[in-house]
PDB file of C-alpha atoms in Angstrom:
ATOM      1  CA  MET O 933      -7.104  24.189  23.168  1.00 39.00           C
ATOM      2  CA  ASN O 934      -7.815  20.514  22.456  1.00 39.00           C
ATOM      3  CA  LYS O 935      -6.010  17.632  22.388  1.00 40.00           C
ATOM      4  CA  THR O 936      -4.792  17.979  19.121  1.00 42.00           C
ATOM      5  CA  GLY O 937      -2.918  21.307  19.620  1.00 46.00           C
ATOM      6  CA  SER O 938      -5.611  23.361  17.273  1.00 51.00           C
ATOM      7  CA  LYS O 939      -8.365  25.993  17.811  1.00 59.00           C
ATOM      8  CA  THR O 940     -11.790  25.789  16.607  1.00 54.00           C
ATOM      9  CA  LYS O 941     -12.222  29.150  13.993  1.00 53.00           C
ATOM     10  CA  LEU O 942     -15.653  30.544  12.574  1.00 48.00           C
ATOM     11  CA  LEU O 943     -14.836  30.462   8.885  1.00 45.00           C
ATOM     12  CA  PRO O 944     -17.472  30.806   5.720  1.00 42.00           C
ATOM     13  CA  VAL O 945     -20.324  27.503   5.202  1.00 41.00           C
ATOM     14  CA  GLN O 946     -19.770  26.245   2.206  1.00 41.00           C
ATOM     15  CA  GLY O 947     -22.709  23.230   0.612  1.00 42.00           C
ATOM     16  CA  LYS O 948     -25.058  22.691   3.997  1.00 61.00           C
ATOM     17  CA  ASP O 949     -28.245  22.799   3.535  1.00 76.00           C
ATOM     18  CA  MET O 950     -31.211  21.479   5.821  1.00 81.00           C
ATOM     19  CA  ASN O 951     -31.715  18.307   3.759  1.00 82.00           C
ATOM     20  CA  SER O 952     -28.172  16.914   4.014  1.00 85.00           C
ATOM     21  CA  ILE O 953     -28.030  18.059   7.917  1.00 86.00           C
ATOM     22  CA  MET O 954     -31.588  15.918   8.329  1.00 85.00           C
ATOM     23  CA  LYS O 955     -29.745  12.485   6.586  1.00 84.00           C
ATOM     24  CA  SER O 956     -26.836  13.145   8.444  1.00 86.00           C
ATOM     25  CA  LEU O 957     -28.898  13.117  11.628  1.00 88.00           C
ATOM     26  CA  ALA O 958     -31.009  10.161  10.592  1.00 84.00           C
ATOM     27  CA  LYS O 959     -28.377   7.966   9.276  1.00 84.00           C
ATOM     28  CA  GLY O 960     -25.770   8.735  12.681  1.00 86.00           C
ATOM     29  CA  VAL O 961     -28.676   7.809  14.616  1.00 83.00           C
ATOM     30  CA  THR O 962     -29.721   4.759  12.958  1.00 81.00           C
ATOM     31  CA  GLU O 963     -25.757   3.768  12.437  1.00 81.00           C
ATOM     32  CA  TYR O 964     -25.394   4.336  16.482  1.00 79.00           C
ATOM     33  CA  PHE O 965     -28.970   2.125  17.518  1.00 75.00           C
ATOM     34  CA  THR O 966     -27.824  -0.829  14.968  1.00 76.00           C
ATOM     35  CA  SER O 967     -23.834  -0.928  15.648  1.00 77.00           C
ATOM     36  CA  GLU O 968     -21.950  -3.647  17.086  1.00 73.00           C
ATOM     37  CA  LYS O 969     -21.271  -1.490  20.101  1.00 72.00           C
ATOM     38  CA  TYR O 970     -25.126  -0.613  20.866  1.00 72.00           C
ATOM     39  CA  GLY O 971     -25.731  -4.146  20.462  1.00 70.00           C
ATOM     40  CA  VAL O 972     -23.749  -5.509  23.166  1.00 71.00           C
ATOM     41  CA  TYR O 973     -24.736  -2.701  25.186  1.00 69.00           C
ATOM     42  CA  LEU O 974     -28.367  -4.423  25.384  1.00 60.00           C
ATOM     43  CA  LYS O 975     -27.734  -7.546  25.675  1.00 65.00           C
ATOM     44  CA  THR O 976     -25.690  -7.310  28.558  1.00 65.00           C
ATOM     45  CA  MET O 977     -28.215  -4.835  30.327  1.00 62.00           C
ATOM     46  CA  MET O 978     -31.031  -8.261  29.452  1.00 60.00           C
ATOM     47  CA  LYS O 979     -28.947 -10.065  32.149  1.00 63.00           C
ATOM     48  CA  PHE O 980     -29.750  -7.362  34.847  1.00 65.00           C
ATOM     49  CA  HIS O 981     -33.436  -8.392  36.594  1.00 63.00           C
ATOM     50  CA  GLN O 982     -36.042  -6.327  36.684  1.00 67.00           C
ATOM     51  CA  TYR O 983     -36.092  -5.907  40.785  1.00 75.00           C
ATOM     52  CA  SER O 984     -39.418  -5.118  42.571  1.00 76.00           C
ATOM     53  CA  PHE O 985     -40.216  -2.359  44.535  1.00 71.00           C
ATOM     54  CA  ASN O 986     -39.602  -4.308  47.556  1.00 80.00           C
ATOM     55  CA  ASN O 987     -36.376  -5.692  46.149  1.00 83.00           C
ATOM     56  CA  ILE O 988     -35.174  -2.211  45.313  1.00 79.00           C
ATOM     57  CA  LEU O 989     -35.370  -0.960  48.974  1.00 81.00           C
ATOM     58  CA  LEU O 990     -33.760  -4.373  50.021  1.00 86.00           C
ATOM     59  CA  ILE O 991     -31.216  -3.707  47.754  1.00 87.00           C
ATOM     60  CA  LEU O 992     -30.728  -0.188  49.139  1.00 83.00           C
ATOM     61  CA  MET O 993     -31.445  -0.798  52.971  1.00 87.00           C
ATOM     62  CA  GLN O 994     -28.224  -3.379  52.725  1.00 90.00           C
ATOM     63  CA  CYS O 995     -26.052  -1.542  49.843  1.00 88.00           C
ATOM     64  CA  PRO O 996     -27.212   2.347  49.524  1.00 84.00           C
ATOM     65  CA  ASP O 997     -24.288   2.694  46.805  1.00 83.00           C
ATOM     66  CA  ALA O 998     -25.159  -0.022  44.448  1.00 83.00           C
ATOM     67  CA  THR O 999     -25.821   0.557  41.166  1.00 81.00           C
ATOM     68  CA  PHE O1000     -25.730  -2.545  39.102  1.00 84.00           C
ATOM     69  CA  VAL O1001     -26.615  -5.537  40.951  1.00 89.00           C
ATOM     70  CA  THR O1002     -27.273  -9.007  39.593  1.00 89.00           C
ATOM     71  CA  GLY O1003     -26.502 -12.972  40.849  1.00 90.00           C
ATOM     72  CA  TYR O1004     -23.198 -14.541  40.874  1.00 92.00           C
ATOM     73  CA  HIS O1005     -22.970 -16.886  37.885  1.00 90.00           C
ATOM     74  CA  ASN O1006     -24.699 -14.187  35.566  1.00 87.00           C
ATOM     75  CA  TRP O1007     -21.517 -11.714  36.837  1.00 90.00           C
ATOM     76  CA  GLN O1008     -19.108 -14.703  35.720  1.00 90.00           C
ATOM     77  CA  THR O1009     -21.089 -14.800  32.374  1.00 85.00           C
ATOM     78  CA  MET O1010     -20.294 -11.161  31.249  1.00 84.00           C
ATOM     79  CA  GLY O1011     -16.414 -11.826  32.572  1.00 87.00           C
ATOM     80  CA  ARG O1012     -16.666 -10.479  35.963  1.00 93.00           C
ATOM     81  CA  GLN O1013     -15.763 -12.719  39.041  1.00 94.00           C
ATOM     82  CA  VAL O1014     -17.577 -11.453  42.468  1.00 95.00           C
ATOM     83  CA  ASN O1015     -14.367 -10.671  44.505  1.00 95.00           C
ATOM     84  CA  HIS O1016     -13.094 -12.545  47.718  1.00 93.00           C
ATOM     85  CA  GLY O1017     -14.881 -12.001  51.115  1.00 93.00           C
ATOM     86  CA  GLU O1018     -17.525 -10.143  49.739  1.00 94.00           C
ATOM     87  CA  LYS O1019     -20.828 -10.993  51.394  1.00 93.00           C
ATOM     88  CA  GLY O1020     -24.548 -11.302  48.764  1.00 93.00           C
ATOM     89  CA  ILE O1021     -26.876  -8.845  49.156  1.00 92.00           C
ATOM     90  CA  THR O1022     -30.158 -10.711  49.979  1.00 92.00           C
ATOM     91  CA  ILE O1023     -33.390 -10.431  47.950  1.00 90.00           C
ATOM     92  CA  ILE O1024     -36.540 -12.228  47.051  1.00 89.00           C
ATOM     93  CA  ALA O1025     -37.136 -13.765  44.519  1.00 83.00           C
ATOM     94  CA  PRO O1026     -39.960 -15.601  42.994  1.00 81.00           C
ATOM     95  CA  VAL O1027     -39.868 -19.583  41.939  1.00 81.00           C
ATOM     96  CA  LYS O1028     -42.291 -21.651  40.148  1.00 79.00           C
ATOM     97  CA  ILE O1029     -43.712 -24.974  41.479  1.00 84.00           C
ATOM     98  CA  LYS O1030     -44.789 -27.291  39.047  1.00 81.00           C
ATOM     99  CA  LYS O1031     -46.776 -30.064  41.203  1.00 81.00           C
ATOM    100  CA  LYS O1032     -49.038 -32.599  39.543  1.00 81.00           C
ATOM    101  CA  ILE O1033     -52.820 -33.431  41.437  1.00 79.00           C
ATOM    102  CA  LYS O1034     -55.214 -35.832  41.011  1.00 75.00           C
ATOM    103  CA  GLU O1035     -58.842 -34.812  40.255  1.00 73.00           C
ATOM    104  CA  LYS O1036     -61.815 -36.508  39.772  1.00 71.00           C
ATOM    105  CA  LYS O1037     -63.058 -36.268  35.880  1.00 69.00           C
ATOM    106  CA  LYS O1038     -65.970 -34.010  35.624  1.00 68.00           C
ATOM    107  CA  ASP O1039     -67.964 -36.886  33.772  1.00 66.00           C
ATOM    108  CA  ASN O1040     -67.370 -39.672  36.022  1.00 65.00           C
ATOM    109  CA  ASP O1041     -67.088 -38.901  40.035  1.00 64.00           C
ATOM    110  CA  TYR O1042     -65.627 -42.516  40.318  1.00 66.00           C
ATOM    111  CA  ALA O1043     -62.690 -42.161  37.910  1.00 69.00           C
ATOM    112  CA  GLU O1044     -59.562 -39.791  38.720  1.00 73.00           C
ATOM    113  CA  GLU O1045     -56.927 -37.958  36.129  1.00 74.00           C
ATOM    114  CA  GLU O1046     -53.614 -36.164  36.629  1.00 77.00           C
ATOM    115  CA  THR O1047     -53.486 -32.978  36.156  1.00 79.00           C
ATOM    116  CA  GLU O1048     -50.018 -30.499  36.299  1.00 78.00           C
ATOM    117  CA  ILE O1049     -50.341 -26.983  38.028  1.00 81.00           C
ATOM    118  CA  THR O1050     -47.756 -24.384  38.966  1.00 80.00           C
ATOM    119  CA  TYR O1051     -47.891 -21.925  41.668  1.00 77.00           C
ATOM    120  CA  THR O1052     -45.126 -19.486  42.878  1.00 81.00           C
ATOM    121  CA  LYS O1053     -43.333 -19.604  46.176  1.00 83.00           C
ATOM    122  CA  TYR O1054     -40.456 -17.108  47.166  1.00 85.00           C
ATOM    123  CA  LYS O1055     -37.211 -17.649  48.606  1.00 86.00           C
ATOM    124  CA  THR O1056     -34.212 -15.318  49.742  1.00 89.00           C
ATOM    125  CA  ILE O1057     -31.061 -15.483  47.119  1.00 90.00           C
ATOM    126  CA  SER O1058     -28.074 -13.299  47.021  1.00 92.00           C
ATOM    127  CA  VAL O1059     -26.738 -10.710  44.503  1.00 92.00           C
ATOM    128  CA  PHE O1060     -23.915  -8.761  44.328  1.00 93.00           C
ATOM    129  CA  ASP O1061     -23.593  -5.226  42.905  1.00 92.00           C
ATOM    130  CA  ILE O1062     -20.729  -4.297  40.443  1.00 91.00           C
ATOM    131  CA  SER O1063     -18.692  -2.766  43.143  1.00 92.00           C
ATOM    132  CA  GLN O1064     -18.436  -5.949  44.688  1.00 94.00           C
ATOM    133  CA  THR O1065     -17.291  -7.413  41.356  1.00 94.00           C
ATOM    134  CA  SER O1066     -13.926  -7.161  39.149  1.00 93.00           C
ATOM    135  CA  GLY O1067     -12.801  -7.946  35.945  1.00 91.00           C
ATOM    136  CA  LYS O1068     -14.258  -7.423  32.195  1.00 87.00           C
ATOM    137  CA  SER O1069     -15.616  -3.721  32.010  1.00 84.00           C
ATOM    138  CA  LEU O1070     -18.998  -3.342  30.902  1.00 79.00           C
ATOM    139  CA  PRO O1071     -19.884  -1.697  27.745  1.00 71.00           C
ATOM    140  CA  ASP O1072     -20.359   2.613  27.568  1.00 71.00           C
ATOM    141  CA  ILE O1073     -22.889   4.043  25.732  1.00 68.00           C
ATOM    142  CA  ASN O1074     -23.523   7.439  27.331  1.00 72.00           C
ATOM    143  CA  PRO O1075     -22.541  10.109  25.443  1.00 81.00           C
ATOM    144  CA  HIS O1076     -18.926  11.836  26.950  1.00 83.00           C
ATOM    145  CA  ASP O1077     -18.325  15.376  27.160  1.00 91.00           C
ATOM    146  CA  LEU O1078     -17.692  17.297  23.824  1.00 92.00           C
ATOM    147  CA  GLU O1079     -13.899  18.592  24.092  1.00 91.00           C
ATOM    148  CA  GLY O1080     -12.286  21.756  22.327  1.00 89.00           C
ATOM    149  CA  ALA O1081     -12.103  25.347  22.051  1.00 89.00           C
ATOM    150  CA  ILE O1082     -13.673  27.597  19.406  1.00 87.00           C
ATOM    151  CA  GLU O1083     -11.875  30.735  17.787  1.00 79.00           C
ATOM    152  CA  ASP O1084     -14.538  33.728  18.294  1.00 83.00           C
ATOM    153  CA  TYR O1085     -15.682  31.655  21.075  1.00 87.00           C
ATOM    154  CA  GLU O1086     -17.371  35.068  22.732  1.00 89.00           C
ATOM    155  CA  LEU O1087     -18.290  35.876  19.835  1.00 88.00           C
ATOM    156  CA  PHE O1088     -20.740  32.938  18.721  1.00 91.00           C
ATOM    157  CA  ARG O1089     -21.561  32.343  22.337  1.00 94.00           C
ATOM    158  CA  ASN O1090     -23.107  35.524  22.526  1.00 93.00           C
ATOM    159  CA  ALA O1091     -24.825  35.329  19.500  1.00 94.00           C
ATOM    160  CA  THR O1092     -26.392  31.872  20.543  1.00 96.00           C
ATOM    161  CA  ILE O1093     -27.508  33.820  23.762  1.00 97.00           C
ATOM    162  CA  ALA O1094     -28.801  36.693  22.272  1.00 96.00           C
ATOM    163  CA  ILE O1095     -31.424  34.450  20.184  1.00 96.00           C
ATOM    164  CA  SER O1096     -32.772  32.899  23.356  1.00 96.00           C
ATOM    165  CA  PRO O1097     -36.288  33.275  24.344  1.00 95.00           C
ATOM    166  CA  VAL O1098     -35.170  33.330  27.359  1.00 96.00           C
ATOM    167  CA  PRO O1099     -32.518  34.744  29.945  1.00 97.00           C
ATOM    168  CA  VAL O1100     -29.212  32.411  29.813  1.00 97.00           C
ATOM    169  CA  ARG O1101     -27.599  32.465  33.211  1.00 96.00           C
ATOM    170  CA  PHE O1102     -24.170  30.824  33.879  1.00 97.00           C
ATOM    171  CA  ASP O1103     -24.355  28.619  37.654  1.00 95.00           C
ATOM    172  CA  THR O1104     -23.019  25.632  39.019  1.00 94.00           C
ATOM    173  CA  ILE O1105     -25.653  22.766  38.832  1.00 91.00           C
ATOM    174  CA  GLU O1106     -25.740  19.930  41.397  1.00 85.00           C
ATOM    175  CA  GLY O1107     -26.471  15.977  39.805  1.00 79.00           C
ATOM    176  CA  GLY O1108     -24.119  15.857  36.932  1.00 81.00           C
ATOM    177  CA  SER O1109     -26.512  17.979  34.321  1.00 89.00           C
ATOM    178  CA  HIS O1110     -25.139  20.412  31.630  1.00 95.00           C
ATOM    179  CA  GLY O1111     -27.598  22.643  31.571  1.00 95.00           C
ATOM    180  CA  TYR O1112     -31.855  23.035  32.072  1.00 95.00           C
ATOM    181  CA  TYR O1113     -34.771  25.092  30.873  1.00 95.00           C
ATOM    182  CA  ASP O1114     -36.912  26.250  33.893  1.00 93.00           C
ATOM    183  CA  LEU O1115     -40.524  26.220  33.402  1.00 89.00           C
ATOM    184  CA  ASN O1116     -41.156  27.983  36.511  1.00 89.00           C
ATOM    185  CA  ASN O1117     -38.682  30.939  36.138  1.00 92.00           C
ATOM    186  CA  LYS O1118     -38.415  31.008  32.337  1.00 92.00           C
ATOM    187  CA  GLU O1119     -34.995  31.110  31.980  1.00 95.00           C
ATOM    188  CA  ILE O1120     -32.419  28.688  31.348  1.00 96.00           C
ATOM    189  CA  VAL O1121     -29.425  27.884  32.979  1.00 96.00           C
ATOM    190  CA  ILE O1122     -25.882  26.861  31.472  1.00 96.00           C
ATOM    191  CA  LEU O1123     -23.385  24.688  33.731  1.00 95.00           C
ATOM    192  CA  LYS O1124     -20.056  27.118  34.175  1.00 94.00           C
ATOM    193  CA  GLY O1125     -17.017  25.574  33.489  1.00 94.00           C
ATOM    194  CA  MET O1126     -17.918  23.486  30.298  1.00 95.00           C
ATOM    195  CA  SER O1127     -15.746  23.572  27.097  1.00 93.00           C
ATOM    196  CA  GLU O1128     -16.292  25.479  24.725  1.00 93.00           C
ATOM    197  CA  ARG O1129     -17.676  23.226  22.320  1.00 93.00           C
ATOM    198  CA  GLN O1130     -20.112  21.458  25.197  1.00 95.00           C
ATOM    199  CA  THR O1131     -21.443  25.036  25.993  1.00 96.00           C
ATOM    200  CA  ILE O1132     -22.055  25.886  22.809  1.00 96.00           C
ATOM    201  CA  LYS O1133     -23.728  22.654  22.264  1.00 96.00           C
ATOM    202  CA  THR O1134     -26.033  23.112  25.470  1.00 97.00           C
ATOM    203  CA  LEU O1135     -26.915  26.205  25.102  1.00 97.00           C
ATOM    204  CA  LEU O1136     -28.853  25.294  21.967  1.00 97.00           C
ATOM    205  CA  HIS O1137     -30.113  22.374  23.472  1.00 97.00           C
ATOM    206  CA  GLU O1138     -32.001  24.350  26.339  1.00 97.00           C
ATOM    207  CA  ILE O1139     -33.175  27.143  23.689  1.00 97.00           C
ATOM    208  CA  THR O1140     -34.813  24.209  21.712  1.00 97.00           C
ATOM    209  CA  HIS O1141     -36.614  23.333  25.156  1.00 95.00           C
ATOM    210  CA  ALA O1142     -37.310  26.899  25.714  1.00 95.00           C
ATOM    211  CA  TYR O1143     -38.829  27.675  22.066  1.00 93.00           C
ATOM    212  CA  LEU O1144     -40.991  24.144  22.104  1.00 92.00           C
ATOM    213  CA  HIS O1145     -41.378  22.794  25.090  1.00 90.00           C
ATOM    214  CA  ASN O1146     -42.682  25.882  27.129  1.00 87.00           C
ATOM    215  CA  ARG O1147     -45.610  25.676  28.916  1.00 83.00           C
ATOM    216  CA  GLU O1148     -47.639  28.269  27.306  1.00 83.00           C
ATOM    217  CA  LYS O1149     -47.263  26.134  24.048  1.00 77.00           C
ATOM    218  CA  MET O1150     -47.739  23.106  25.748  1.00 76.00           C
ATOM    219  CA  GLU O1151     -51.000  24.391  27.309  1.00 78.00           C
ATOM    220  CA  LYS O1152     -52.270  25.921  23.656  1.00 73.00           C
ATOM    221  CA  THR O1153     -51.288  23.189  21.719  1.00 67.00           C
ATOM    222  CA  LYS O1154     -52.862  20.226  24.286  1.00 70.00           C
ATOM    223  CA  ASP O1155     -49.181  18.695  23.171  1.00 68.00           C
ATOM    224  CA  LYS O1156     -48.314  15.857  25.991  1.00 75.00           C
ATOM    225  CA  LYS O1157     -45.085  14.936  24.793  1.00 81.00           C
ATOM    226  CA  SER O1158     -43.263  12.369  26.561  1.00 82.00           C
ATOM    227  CA  ARG O1159     -39.785  13.612  28.085  1.00 84.00           C
ATOM    228  CA  GLY O1160     -37.979  10.826  25.757  1.00 84.00           C
ATOM    229  CA  THR O1161     -39.621  12.986  22.782  1.00 86.00           C
ATOM    230  CA  LYS O1162     -38.813  15.996  24.041  1.00 90.00           C
ATOM    231  CA  GLU O1163     -34.791  15.211  24.764  1.00 91.00           C
ATOM    232  CA  VAL O1164     -34.820  14.103  21.345  1.00 89.00           C
ATOM    233  CA  GLU O1165     -36.140  16.878  19.766  1.00 92.00           C
ATOM    234  CA  ALA O1166     -34.278  19.147  22.223  1.00 94.00           C
ATOM    235  CA  GLU O1167     -31.118  17.350  21.155  1.00 93.00           C
ATOM    236  CA  SER O1168     -31.751  16.678  17.425  1.00 92.00           C
ATOM    237  CA  THR O1169     -32.482  20.196  17.083  1.00 93.00           C
ATOM    238  CA  ALA O1170     -28.894  21.214  18.494  1.00 94.00           C
ATOM    239  CA  TYR O1171     -27.181  18.159  16.409  1.00 92.00           C
ATOM    240  CA  CYS O1172     -28.291  20.371  12.990  1.00 92.00           C
ATOM    241  CA  VAL O1173     -27.796  23.490  13.858  1.00 92.00           C
ATOM    242  CA  CYS O1174     -24.236  23.118  15.263  1.00 92.00           C
ATOM    243  CA  ASN O1175     -23.472  21.045  11.891  1.00 88.00           C
ATOM    244  CA  PHE O1176     -24.605  23.596  10.232  1.00 90.00           C
ATOM    245  CA  PHE O1177     -22.030  26.240  11.347  1.00 90.00           C
ATOM    246  CA  GLY O1178     -19.697  23.582  11.361  1.00 87.00           C
ATOM    247  CA  LEU O1179     -19.778  22.168  14.835  1.00 90.00           C
ATOM    248  CA  SER O1180     -19.707  18.505  15.050  1.00 87.00           C
ATOM    249  CA  THR O1181     -21.136  17.016  18.099  1.00 91.00           C
ATOM    250  CA  ASP O1182     -21.910  13.375  16.798  1.00 88.00           C
ATOM    251  CA  GLU O1183     -19.798  11.803  19.609  1.00 87.00           C
ATOM    252  CA  TYR O1184     -22.234  13.109  22.189  1.00 90.00           C
ATOM    253  CA  SER O1185     -25.465  13.795  20.091  1.00 91.00           C
ATOM    254  CA  PHE O1186     -26.080  10.443  18.807  1.00 88.00           C
ATOM    255  CA  PRO O1187     -26.006   8.521  21.825  1.00 87.00           C
ATOM    256  CA  TYR O1188     -27.611  11.093  23.231  1.00 87.00           C
ATOM    257  CA  ILE O1189     -30.748  10.426  21.299  1.00 87.00           C
ATOM    258  CA  VAL O1190     -30.574   6.909  21.098  1.00 83.00           C
ATOM    259  CA  GLY O1191     -30.818   6.732  25.150  1.00 81.00           C
ATOM    260  CA  TRP O1192     -34.140   9.133  24.990  1.00 84.00           C
ATOM    261  CA  SER O1193     -35.819   7.122  21.663  1.00 78.00           C
ATOM    262  CA  ASN O1194     -37.953   4.526  21.847  1.00 62.00           C
ATOM    263  CA  LYS O1195     -35.594   1.294  21.768  1.00 55.00           C
ATOM    264  CA  SER O1196     -37.684  -0.917  19.734  1.00 47.00           C
ATOM    265  CA  ASN O1197     -38.195   1.541  16.544  1.00 56.00           C
ATOM    266  CA  MET O1198     -37.050   5.026  17.223  1.00 66.00           C
ATOM    267  CA  LYS O1199     -40.341   6.208  16.344  1.00 67.00           C
ATOM    268  CA  GLU O1200     -39.566   9.552  18.831  1.00 66.00           C
ATOM    269  CA  LEU O1201     -37.034  10.931  16.302  1.00 75.00           C
ATOM    270  CA  ARG O1202     -39.064   9.622  13.002  1.00 75.00           C
ATOM    271  CA  LYS O1203     -41.915  11.670  14.453  1.00 77.00           C
ATOM    272  CA  SER O1204     -40.563  14.776  15.019  1.00 83.00           C
ATOM    273  CA  MET O1205     -38.349  15.354  12.175  1.00 87.00           C
ATOM    274  CA  ASP O1206     -40.608  17.893  10.935  1.00 87.00           C
ATOM    275  CA  ILE O1207     -40.398  20.128  13.950  1.00 88.00           C
ATOM    276  CA  ILE O1208     -37.040  19.268  14.083  1.00 91.00           C
ATOM    277  CA  LYS O1209     -36.003  20.809  10.732  1.00 89.00           C
ATOM    278  CA  THR O1210     -38.527  23.740  11.034  1.00 91.00           C
ATOM    279  CA  THR O1211     -37.228  24.424  14.725  1.00 93.00           C
ATOM    280  CA  SER O1212     -33.199  24.306  13.610  1.00 92.00           C
ATOM    281  CA  SER O1213     -34.339  26.232  10.721  1.00 91.00           C
ATOM    282  CA  LYS O1214     -35.492  29.233  12.916  1.00 93.00           C
ATOM    283  CA  ILE O1215     -32.591  29.147  14.902  1.00 94.00           C
ATOM    284  CA  ILE O1216     -30.273  29.049  12.063  1.00 92.00           C
ATOM    285  CA  GLY O1217     -31.972  32.157  10.563  1.00 91.00           C
ATOM    286  CA  ASP O1218     -31.829  33.945  14.210  1.00 94.00           C
ATOM    287  CA  LEU O1219     -28.336  32.884  14.498  1.00 93.00           C
ATOM    288  CA  GLU O1220     -27.341  34.067  11.198  1.00 91.00           C
ATOM    289  CA  ARG O1221     -28.733  37.547  11.449  1.00 92.00           C
ATOM    290  CA  GLN O1222     -27.233  38.075  14.222  1.00 92.00           C
ATOM    291  CA  LEU O1223     -23.959  37.072  13.137  1.00 90.00           C
ATOM    292  CA  LYS O1224     -24.112  39.385  10.338  1.00 88.00           C
ATOM    293  CA  GLY O1225     -24.993  42.266  12.883  1.00 86.00           C
ATOM    294  CA  ASN O1226     -21.991  41.581  13.904  1.00 79.00           C
ATOM    295  CA  GLY O1227     -20.129  41.729  11.173  1.00 77.00           C
ATOM    296  CA  LEU O1228     -19.946  37.814  10.202  1.00 72.00           C
ATOM    297  CA  TYR O1229     -21.457  36.719   7.251  1.00 70.00           C
ATOM    298  CA  ASN O1230     -22.006  33.230   6.457  1.00 71.00           C
ATOM    299  CA  TYR O1231     -20.120  31.750   8.915  1.00 69.00           C
ATOM    300  CA  LYS O1232     -18.947  28.072  10.135  1.00 71.00           C
ATOM    301  CA  VAL O1233     -16.729  26.696  12.318  1.00 67.00           C
ATOM    302  CA  VAL O1234     -13.571  24.696  10.955  1.00 55.00           C
ATOM    303  CA  GLU O1235     -10.610  23.155  12.975  1.00 43.00           C
ATOM    304  CA  GLN O1236      -7.407  25.244  12.613  1.00 40.00           C
ATOM    305  CA  THR O1237      -3.987  24.720  13.510  1.00 36.00           C
ATOM    306  CA  ALA O1238      -3.175  26.975  16.203  1.00 40.00           C
TER     307      ALA O1238
END
């Protein structure tokens, strides 16, 4: 049961085709990428320093649980204040120094000219972790878990598992992951206890990895895709398949895809559109055949009052 007191039921599909789904994917991701919320997030993240390896070690030695670290005045510009009594984290910062010197002219040993040189010195400065501050919340663009139940959930879930190219099992997973495709053991592991909507979406995401990013296929095609491209392909395909069956995943899929995409031009999504469309069509076809075998013809997920 979801928060509105409704359940989700599988009912006939009407007016869904891959071209319209692909358009909704591209439109949704682009709108999220260009949204005011995402713009504010990028501006905020630009305020955080890119720390060197040595400084990261210094930060973790002094504050092992640190997550977001920046200077006192930087926190103030983001509407947060360092809490009274907090001790700063000491790091090393480069400082550009300009100095004027006199040099002999090349064409005249008796004449001098003044030139300016720039060199780098280092000094210690204090920074503070977000846990040492209070005030305005930082913008959050992370995907949030899908909520809600699906009527006939077990039937839909079992049909999805049946089309997987590798075995699927449900288990506890450390580290916050919803699921993963194990390249070595050739199996899919899904976090148990998630909502029904999140479970279906995650299943389809990992099944896509098993189809597209298995070791044999990657070696055969000499395909060296980046992690970002793989994740964009998997989540986009899961979105398309869910969308075809009427299961909305916009609130999770769009920020997830943006998070794994190249921040300047979304090239991962654009260059993978044909692969996403082809893989989505294959999975949809496999699922439809599986559902028909269980007596369900042309079904999709819709909200229905309990």
